[in-house]
Amino acid sequence: MSLLLSRFIGFGLRLYAVAFPDPLTNRAPYGTCSEGPNALAWLKEEGSAEQTCIDWDGLQRCWYRFVPNSVLLQQESKSVPVVIHLHGAGGCASLPSVGWGTLAEDNGFVVVWPQGTKHTLPFLPAILANNLPVFALDLLGFNLNCWNDGSGLFGAEGAGIDDMGFLKAMVTQISAKPKVGGSSSDSKDEDVETSSVSIDTSRIYMSGHSNGAVMAQRFALQTNGLLAGVVSISGAALPNDPEWTPGGTSIGEYQSTPIILIAGTSDGVVPFYERAGPLAGAFPSFDGWATINGCDATSRKEDGYGAFTQYNYASCRGSTQVTLLEVFDAGHHPFPKGTEPFQVSSKDTIASKWFPPQQV
């Protein structure tokens, strides 16, 4: 009983660190999630923002897609990159915590925000999970939108949610070639996804925060080269460790994928230097990705940029790179929420330096 109580208290303290961040290094992570076609109305003046829903594995699964004016004004024949951003546990697709909308307009790419599913945390004692009303579980932060990232830390895995299948189906739909003269389908949602915007399937990128970052790493590991690159923010996994082996993982079929890990040294949820349970610290994850990407150990370099240090393996299989940005004094939410640019500190805005990579 004492062990169960200590685990519960420890997990509660980690949740507290997420909900009440250090005011000097973080912002409150999430506000109230809104849902429906108009949830991203704040982006519609900058382009086209639409919601699409499909039936998948007995559930309605949805995502938002933003096509900035800089893309809409291009010739229809030009294919553009897409960035898919996965929210963290407790987040939602309708309240993006990273300013991909602004970056998309400035750099000419499409952004997609998919929605996870809500579940009760698996570590919550049954006496509470079975007796507290849903609104109380929501209020206390015990019911969280999350992804089945393979860690077992969130309820999606216990519920058997097929997030891998959903995300692959979503990528297939958003990547569908536009129909000449528009879509003939009667479905409004399908019309949205088969509009005149053509996605460059060689430049599909995935970003994620926390639980979403680990899900993005799992997706890269199991989709055999589907992604052109991954940005992981405050989420670390060990891709070559048997304790993190989501169903379907096959290292033998894995194709090297470029990855950037962004982590704060003051993160109270995901440790920076060392492993924590089924997941990893940022440095072990960095070295783990270098291993499965076949990086030359002698190619590792370290460069300081004031607010952060960049570690990089430059010579890896398939001409890929593995990069770690060590952000000094940043916590688990090293960026403002909502429509602001992605920032790792109050002084440095760096996301536009990294994504989307220029086409060679």
Short mmCIF file of C-alpha atoms in Angstrom, two decimals:
data_model
loop_
_atom_site.label_atom_id
_atom_site.label_comp_id
_atom_site.label_asym_id
_atom_site.label_seq_id
_atom_site.Cartn_x
_atom_site.Cartn_y
_atom_site.Cartn_z
CA MET A 1 0.00 0.00 0.00
CA SER A 2 2.82 2.38 0.88
CA LEU A 3 4.47 1.71 -2.51
CA LEU A 4 1.21 2.43 -4.35
CA LEU A 5 0.72 5.62 -2.34
CA SER A 6 4.25 6.83 -2.99
CA ARG A 7 3.87 6.20 -6.73
CA PHE A 8 0.57 8.06 -6.75
CA ILE A 9 2.06 11.04 -4.89
CA GLY A 10 5.11 11.06 -7.15
CA PHE A 11 2.99 11.02 -10.29
CA GLY A 12 0.81 13.77 -8.82
CA LEU A 13 3.84 15.96 -8.26
CA ARG A 14 4.92 15.44 -11.87
CA LEU A 15 1.46 16.48 -13.06
CA TYR A 16 1.71 19.53 -10.82
CA ALA A 17 4.94 20.45 -12.57
CA VAL A 18 3.04 20.44 -15.86
CA ALA A 19 -0.03 22.34 -14.65
CA PHE A 20 1.84 24.98 -12.64
CA PRO A 21 5.08 25.71 -14.45
CA ASP A 22 7.92 27.90 -13.29
CA PRO A 23 6.75 31.43 -14.25
CA LEU A 24 10.30 32.36 -15.30
CA THR A 25 10.82 29.57 -17.80
CA ASN A 26 7.37 28.35 -18.86
CA ARG A 27 3.85 29.36 -19.68
CA ALA A 28 0.63 27.68 -18.57
CA PRO A 29 0.54 24.75 -20.98
CA TYR A 30 -3.05 24.57 -22.16
CA GLY A 31 -6.24 26.56 -22.00
CA THR A 32 -9.76 25.35 -22.73
CA CYS A 33 -9.93 23.08 -25.76
CA SER A 34 -12.54 23.97 -28.34
CA GLU A 35 -13.81 21.49 -30.89
CA GLY A 36 -15.53 21.60 -34.24
CA PRO A 37 -14.98 23.11 -37.69
CA ASN A 38 -14.54 26.65 -36.34
CA ALA A 39 -12.05 25.84 -33.59
CA LEU A 40 -9.18 27.35 -35.58
CA ALA A 41 -11.13 30.44 -36.63
CA TRP A 42 -8.21 32.57 -35.47
CA LEU A 43 -6.21 31.17 -38.41
CA LYS A 44 -8.82 31.66 -41.11
CA GLU A 45 -7.74 35.23 -41.86
CA GLU A 46 -4.32 33.82 -42.71
CA GLY A 47 -5.56 31.05 -45.00
CA SER A 48 -7.82 27.99 -44.99
CA ALA A 49 -8.35 26.15 -41.67
CA GLU A 50 -10.67 23.15 -41.77
CA GLN A 51 -11.54 20.14 -39.62
CA THR A 52 -11.78 16.62 -41.04
CA CYS A 53 -13.13 13.57 -39.20
CA ILE A 54 -13.09 9.90 -40.13
CA ASP A 55 -14.35 6.72 -38.54
CA TRP A 56 -11.37 4.68 -37.39
CA ASP A 57 -11.35 1.56 -35.25
CA GLY A 58 -14.88 2.25 -34.00
CA LEU A 59 -14.12 5.88 -33.04
CA GLN A 60 -14.52 9.24 -34.69
CA ARG A 61 -11.01 10.63 -35.15
CA CYS A 62 -10.39 14.20 -36.27
CA TRP A 63 -7.69 16.60 -37.33
CA TYR A 64 -7.35 20.23 -38.38
CA ARG A 65 -5.52 21.33 -41.49
CA PHE A 66 -4.20 24.84 -42.08
CA VAL A 67 -3.23 25.97 -45.57
CA PRO A 68 -1.71 29.48 -45.37
CA ASN A 69 -2.31 32.14 -47.97
CA SER A 70 1.31 31.84 -49.08
CA VAL A 71 0.46 28.30 -50.26
CA LEU A 72 -3.01 29.08 -51.62
CA LEU A 73 -1.54 31.78 -53.87
CA GLN A 74 0.99 29.40 -55.40
CA GLN A 75 0.37 27.60 -58.66
CA GLU A 76 -1.76 24.51 -58.19
CA SER A 77 0.87 22.28 -59.73
CA LYS A 78 3.47 22.99 -57.03
CA SER A 79 3.73 20.42 -54.25
CA VAL A 80 4.39 21.73 -50.74
CA PRO A 81 5.67 20.19 -47.50
CA VAL A 82 3.41 19.36 -44.55
CA VAL A 83 4.18 19.46 -40.82
CA ILE A 84 2.03 17.28 -38.55
CA HIS A 85 2.11 18.39 -34.92
CA LEU A 86 0.99 16.08 -32.09
CA HIS A 87 -0.17 17.72 -28.85
CA GLY A 88 1.09 16.54 -25.48
CA ALA A 89 -0.95 14.69 -22.85
CA GLY A 90 -3.68 17.02 -21.65
CA GLY A 91 -3.45 19.08 -24.81
CA CYS A 92 -5.67 19.24 -27.84
CA ALA A 93 -5.48 19.78 -31.58
CA SER A 94 -7.50 23.01 -31.44
CA LEU A 95 -5.01 24.79 -29.19
CA PRO A 96 -1.61 24.36 -30.85
CA SER A 97 1.16 25.08 -28.37
CA VAL A 98 3.77 25.62 -31.07
CA GLY A 99 3.42 28.46 -33.57
CA TRP A 100 3.48 26.35 -36.71
CA GLY A 101 0.76 28.58 -38.23
CA THR A 102 3.05 31.61 -38.38
CA LEU A 103 5.97 29.54 -39.65
CA ALA A 104 3.75 27.93 -42.30
CA GLU A 105 2.74 31.32 -43.68
CA ASP A 106 6.34 32.55 -43.71
CA ASN A 107 7.80 29.38 -45.26
CA GLY A 108 4.99 28.09 -47.49
CA PHE A 109 3.92 24.74 -46.06
CA VAL A 110 0.76 23.06 -44.73
CA VAL A 111 0.19 22.25 -41.04
CA VAL A 112 -1.95 19.43 -39.66
CA TRP A 113 -3.00 19.09 -36.01
CA PRO A 114 -4.57 15.68 -35.18
CA GLN A 115 -6.53 14.98 -31.98
CA GLY A 116 -5.70 12.24 -29.49
CA THR A 117 -8.30 10.45 -27.35
CA LYS A 118 -9.23 11.09 -23.71
CA HIS A 119 -8.59 8.46 -21.05
CA THR A 120 -8.13 8.16 -17.29
CA LEU A 121 -4.52 7.91 -16.19
CA PRO A 122 -3.62 4.23 -15.61
CA PHE A 123 -1.88 4.98 -12.29
CA LEU A 124 -5.03 6.38 -10.68
CA PRO A 125 -6.26 4.05 -7.89
CA ALA A 126 -9.43 2.19 -8.90
CA ILE A 127 -11.32 3.57 -5.89
CA LEU A 128 -10.95 7.05 -7.41
CA ALA A 129 -11.22 6.12 -11.09
CA ASN A 130 -14.46 4.20 -10.52
CA ASN A 131 -16.17 6.59 -8.10
CA LEU A 132 -15.28 10.12 -9.11
CA PRO A 133 -17.64 11.67 -11.69
CA VAL A 134 -16.22 12.46 -15.10
CA PHE A 135 -16.26 16.23 -14.55
CA ALA A 136 -14.22 15.78 -11.37
CA LEU A 137 -11.67 13.57 -13.15
CA ASP A 138 -11.42 16.21 -15.87
CA LEU A 139 -11.09 19.04 -13.35
CA LEU A 140 -8.37 17.25 -11.38
CA GLY A 141 -6.42 16.42 -14.52
CA PHE A 142 -6.89 12.64 -14.30
CA ASN A 143 -8.67 12.42 -17.68
CA LEU A 144 -6.26 13.50 -20.39
CA ASN A 145 -6.22 13.63 -24.17
CA CYS A 146 -3.26 11.46 -25.06
CA TRP A 147 -1.53 9.20 -27.58
CA ASN A 148 -0.68 5.51 -27.44
CA ASP A 149 3.06 6.19 -27.58
CA GLY A 150 4.12 2.76 -26.33
CA SER A 151 5.29 3.98 -22.92
CA GLY A 152 2.27 2.73 -20.94
CA LEU A 153 2.19 6.03 -19.03
CA PHE A 154 -1.19 7.11 -20.39
CA GLY A 155 -4.60 5.53 -20.78
CA ALA A 156 -4.62 5.20 -24.56
CA GLU A 157 -2.42 2.11 -24.48
CA GLY A 158 -4.59 0.28 -21.94
CA ALA A 159 -7.66 1.16 -24.00
CA GLY A 160 -6.07 -0.38 -27.09
CA ILE A 161 -6.25 2.82 -29.14
CA ASP A 162 -4.79 2.32 -32.62
CA ASP A 163 -3.08 5.68 -32.99
CA MET A 164 -0.51 4.28 -35.40
CA GLY A 165 -3.25 3.16 -37.74
CA PHE A 166 -5.16 6.43 -37.38
CA LEU A 167 -2.13 8.60 -38.10
CA LYS A 168 -1.17 6.49 -41.12
CA ALA A 169 -4.73 6.76 -42.46
CA MET A 170 -4.65 10.52 -41.91
CA VAL A 171 -1.32 10.85 -43.75
CA THR A 172 -2.74 8.86 -46.66
CA GLN A 173 -5.76 11.15 -46.89
CA ILE A 174 -3.94 14.46 -46.59
CA SER A 175 -1.37 13.25 -49.14
CA ALA A 176 -3.97 12.27 -51.75
CA LYS A 177 -3.36 13.88 -55.10
CA PRO A 178 -5.83 16.69 -55.92
CA LYS A 179 -8.51 15.76 -58.40
CA VAL A 180 -8.54 17.64 -61.67
CA GLY A 181 -11.41 20.10 -61.63
CA GLY A 182 -12.09 19.49 -57.92
CA SER A 183 -13.56 16.56 -56.06
CA SER A 184 -16.71 14.86 -57.23
CA SER A 185 -17.39 13.41 -53.80
CA ASP A 186 -20.51 14.35 -51.87
CA SER A 187 -18.52 14.46 -48.62
CA LYS A 188 -17.50 17.94 -47.54
CA ASP A 189 -14.60 16.53 -45.51
CA GLU A 190 -13.22 14.67 -48.51
CA ASP A 191 -13.51 17.86 -50.57
CA VAL A 192 -11.29 19.60 -48.05
CA GLU A 193 -8.58 16.95 -48.25
CA THR A 194 -8.66 16.66 -52.06
CA SER A 195 -8.45 20.41 -52.70
CA SER A 196 -6.04 22.00 -55.17
CA VAL A 197 -3.18 21.84 -52.64
CA SER A 198 -0.73 19.09 -53.51
CA ILE A 199 1.42 17.61 -50.73
CA ASP A 200 5.02 16.68 -51.47
CA THR A 201 5.10 13.14 -50.05
CA SER A 202 8.90 13.28 -49.80
CA ARG A 203 8.58 16.15 -47.31
CA ILE A 204 6.16 14.94 -44.64
CA TYR A 205 7.46 16.04 -41.24
CA MET A 206 6.15 15.30 -37.76
CA SER A 207 6.52 17.40 -34.64
CA GLY A 208 5.29 16.66 -31.14
CA HIS A 209 5.40 17.83 -27.56
CA SER A 210 5.89 15.50 -24.56
CA ASN A 211 3.57 12.49 -25.06
CA GLY A 212 3.09 13.70 -28.65
CA ALA A 213 6.86 13.85 -29.13
CA VAL A 214 7.25 10.22 -28.07
CA MET A 215 4.34 9.29 -30.37
CA ALA A 216 6.12 11.05 -33.25
CA GLN A 217 9.26 9.04 -32.53
CA ARG A 218 7.24 5.81 -32.47
CA PHE A 219 5.65 6.78 -35.79
CA ALA A 220 9.05 7.41 -37.37
CA LEU A 221 10.36 4.11 -36.06
CA GLN A 222 7.48 2.04 -37.42
CA THR A 223 6.58 3.62 -40.76
CA ASN A 224 9.62 2.64 -42.82
CA GLY A 225 10.75 6.01 -44.17
CA LEU A 226 7.36 7.71 -44.45
CA LEU A 227 8.60 10.79 -42.58
CA ALA A 228 11.28 13.13 -43.89
CA GLY A 229 12.11 14.29 -40.37
CA VAL A 230 10.95 14.58 -36.76
CA VAL A 231 11.07 17.38 -34.18
CA SER A 232 10.69 16.12 -30.62
CA ILE A 233 9.98 18.76 -27.96
CA SER A 234 10.28 17.70 -24.30
CA GLY A 235 9.81 14.03 -25.10
CA ALA A 236 12.48 11.36 -25.20
CA ALA A 237 12.41 7.66 -26.06
CA LEU A 238 15.01 4.95 -26.48
CA PRO A 239 14.35 3.49 -29.93
CA ASN A 240 16.85 0.65 -29.48
CA ASP A 241 15.79 -0.39 -25.96
CA PRO A 242 13.64 -3.53 -25.42
CA GLU A 243 11.66 -1.78 -22.66
CA TRP A 244 10.24 0.60 -25.26
CA THR A 245 8.96 -1.77 -27.91
CA PRO A 246 5.54 -0.65 -29.20
CA GLY A 247 3.66 -3.28 -31.15
CA GLY A 248 4.90 -3.60 -34.68
CA THR A 249 8.38 -2.21 -34.12
CA SER A 250 10.89 -3.77 -36.48
CA ILE A 251 14.35 -2.21 -36.37
CA GLY A 252 15.31 -4.38 -39.34
CA GLU A 253 12.84 -2.54 -41.57
CA TYR A 254 13.54 0.91 -40.13
CA GLN A 255 14.88 3.54 -42.52
CA SER A 256 17.08 6.25 -41.03
CA THR A 257 15.08 9.38 -40.22
CA PRO A 258 16.52 12.82 -39.36
CA ILE A 259 15.47 13.89 -35.86
CA ILE A 260 15.85 17.02 -33.73
CA LEU A 261 15.37 16.63 -29.99
CA ILE A 262 14.63 19.88 -28.10
CA ALA A 263 14.87 19.62 -24.30
CA GLY A 264 15.12 21.97 -21.34
CA THR A 265 17.67 21.38 -18.59
CA SER A 266 15.05 22.30 -15.96
CA ASP A 267 12.33 19.97 -17.26
CA GLY A 268 10.63 18.52 -14.17
CA VAL A 269 8.69 15.91 -16.15
CA VAL A 270 11.21 14.44 -18.59
CA PRO A 271 14.75 14.42 -17.11
CA PHE A 272 17.46 15.83 -19.33
CA TYR A 273 20.49 13.71 -18.48
CA GLU A 274 19.21 10.31 -17.40
CA ARG A 275 16.53 7.73 -17.99
CA ALA A 276 13.15 7.86 -16.24
CA GLY A 277 11.12 4.63 -16.38
CA PRO A 278 10.12 3.41 -19.85
CA LEU A 279 11.24 6.64 -21.46
CA ALA A 280 14.65 8.28 -21.62
CA GLY A 281 16.47 11.43 -20.77
CA ALA A 282 17.31 13.70 -23.69
CA PHE A 283 20.95 12.62 -23.88
CA PRO A 284 20.27 8.86 -23.82
CA SER A 285 17.58 9.36 -26.47
CA PHE A 286 20.00 11.42 -28.59
CA ASP A 287 22.60 8.66 -28.49
CA GLY A 288 19.92 5.98 -29.06
CA TRP A 289 18.74 7.63 -32.28
CA ALA A 290 22.35 8.02 -33.37
CA THR A 291 22.78 4.27 -32.91
CA ILE A 292 19.78 3.17 -35.00
CA ASN A 293 20.56 5.82 -37.62
CA GLY A 294 24.04 4.34 -37.96
CA CYS A 295 25.82 7.58 -37.11
CA ASP A 296 29.60 7.79 -37.06
CA ALA A 297 30.57 8.49 -33.44
CA THR A 298 33.48 10.65 -34.59
CA SER A 299 31.05 13.00 -36.38
CA ARG A 300 29.50 14.22 -33.12
CA LYS A 301 29.97 17.96 -32.63
CA GLU A 302 29.00 20.47 -29.95
CA ASP A 303 28.30 24.16 -30.57
CA GLY A 304 27.17 26.82 -28.11
CA TYR A 305 24.62 29.50 -29.03
CA GLY A 306 24.12 31.39 -25.78
CA ALA A 307 20.68 30.21 -24.64
CA PHE A 308 21.21 26.68 -25.91
CA THR A 309 23.86 24.19 -26.94
CA GLN A 310 23.54 22.14 -30.11
CA TYR A 311 24.84 18.57 -30.22
CA ASN A 312 24.89 16.97 -33.64
CA TYR A 313 25.79 13.68 -35.31
CA ALA A 314 26.44 14.83 -38.87
CA SER A 315 27.47 11.59 -40.56
CA CYS A 316 24.68 9.00 -40.39
CA ARG A 317 23.21 6.32 -42.64
CA GLY A 318 21.23 7.73 -45.54
CA SER A 319 22.82 11.19 -45.13
CA THR A 320 20.62 11.84 -42.11
CA GLN A 321 21.49 13.81 -38.98
CA VAL A 322 20.60 13.48 -35.30
CA THR A 323 20.49 16.75 -33.35
CA LEU A 324 19.92 17.66 -29.71
CA LEU A 325 19.25 21.23 -28.56
CA GLU A 326 20.01 21.62 -24.85
CA VAL A 327 17.99 24.67 -23.76
CA PHE A 328 19.35 26.18 -20.57
CA ASP A 329 16.87 26.69 -17.70
CA ALA A 330 13.86 25.79 -19.87
CA GLY A 331 11.19 23.51 -18.42
CA HIS A 332 8.67 21.11 -19.88
CA HIS A 333 6.89 23.83 -21.89
CA PRO A 334 9.73 25.79 -23.46
CA PHE A 335 7.47 27.91 -25.64
CA PRO A 336 4.48 30.25 -25.47
CA LYS A 337 1.12 28.73 -26.33
CA GLY A 338 -1.39 29.73 -28.97
CA THR A 339 -0.44 31.91 -31.92
CA GLU A 340 2.97 33.11 -30.72
CA PRO A 341 6.17 31.99 -32.45
CA PHE A 342 7.86 28.90 -31.10
CA GLN A 343 10.40 30.08 -28.53
CA VAL A 344 12.82 28.17 -26.35
CA SER A 345 13.50 31.19 -24.17
CA SER A 346 12.40 34.80 -23.89
CA LYS A 347 15.23 35.85 -26.21
CA ASP A 348 15.73 33.19 -28.85
CA THR A 349 13.32 32.11 -31.58
CA ILE A 350 14.85 29.16 -33.39
CA ALA A 351 12.18 26.96 -35.00
CA SER A 352 12.33 28.76 -38.35
CA LYS A 353 16.02 27.85 -38.50
CA TRP A 354 15.17 24.16 -38.50
CA PHE A 355 11.83 23.49 -40.25
CA PRO A 356 11.02 22.86 -42.94
CA PRO A 357 14.46 21.90 -44.27
CA GLN A 358 15.21 23.28 -47.71
CA GLN A 359 14.58 20.90 -50.58
CA VAL A 360 17.82 19.76 -52.17
#
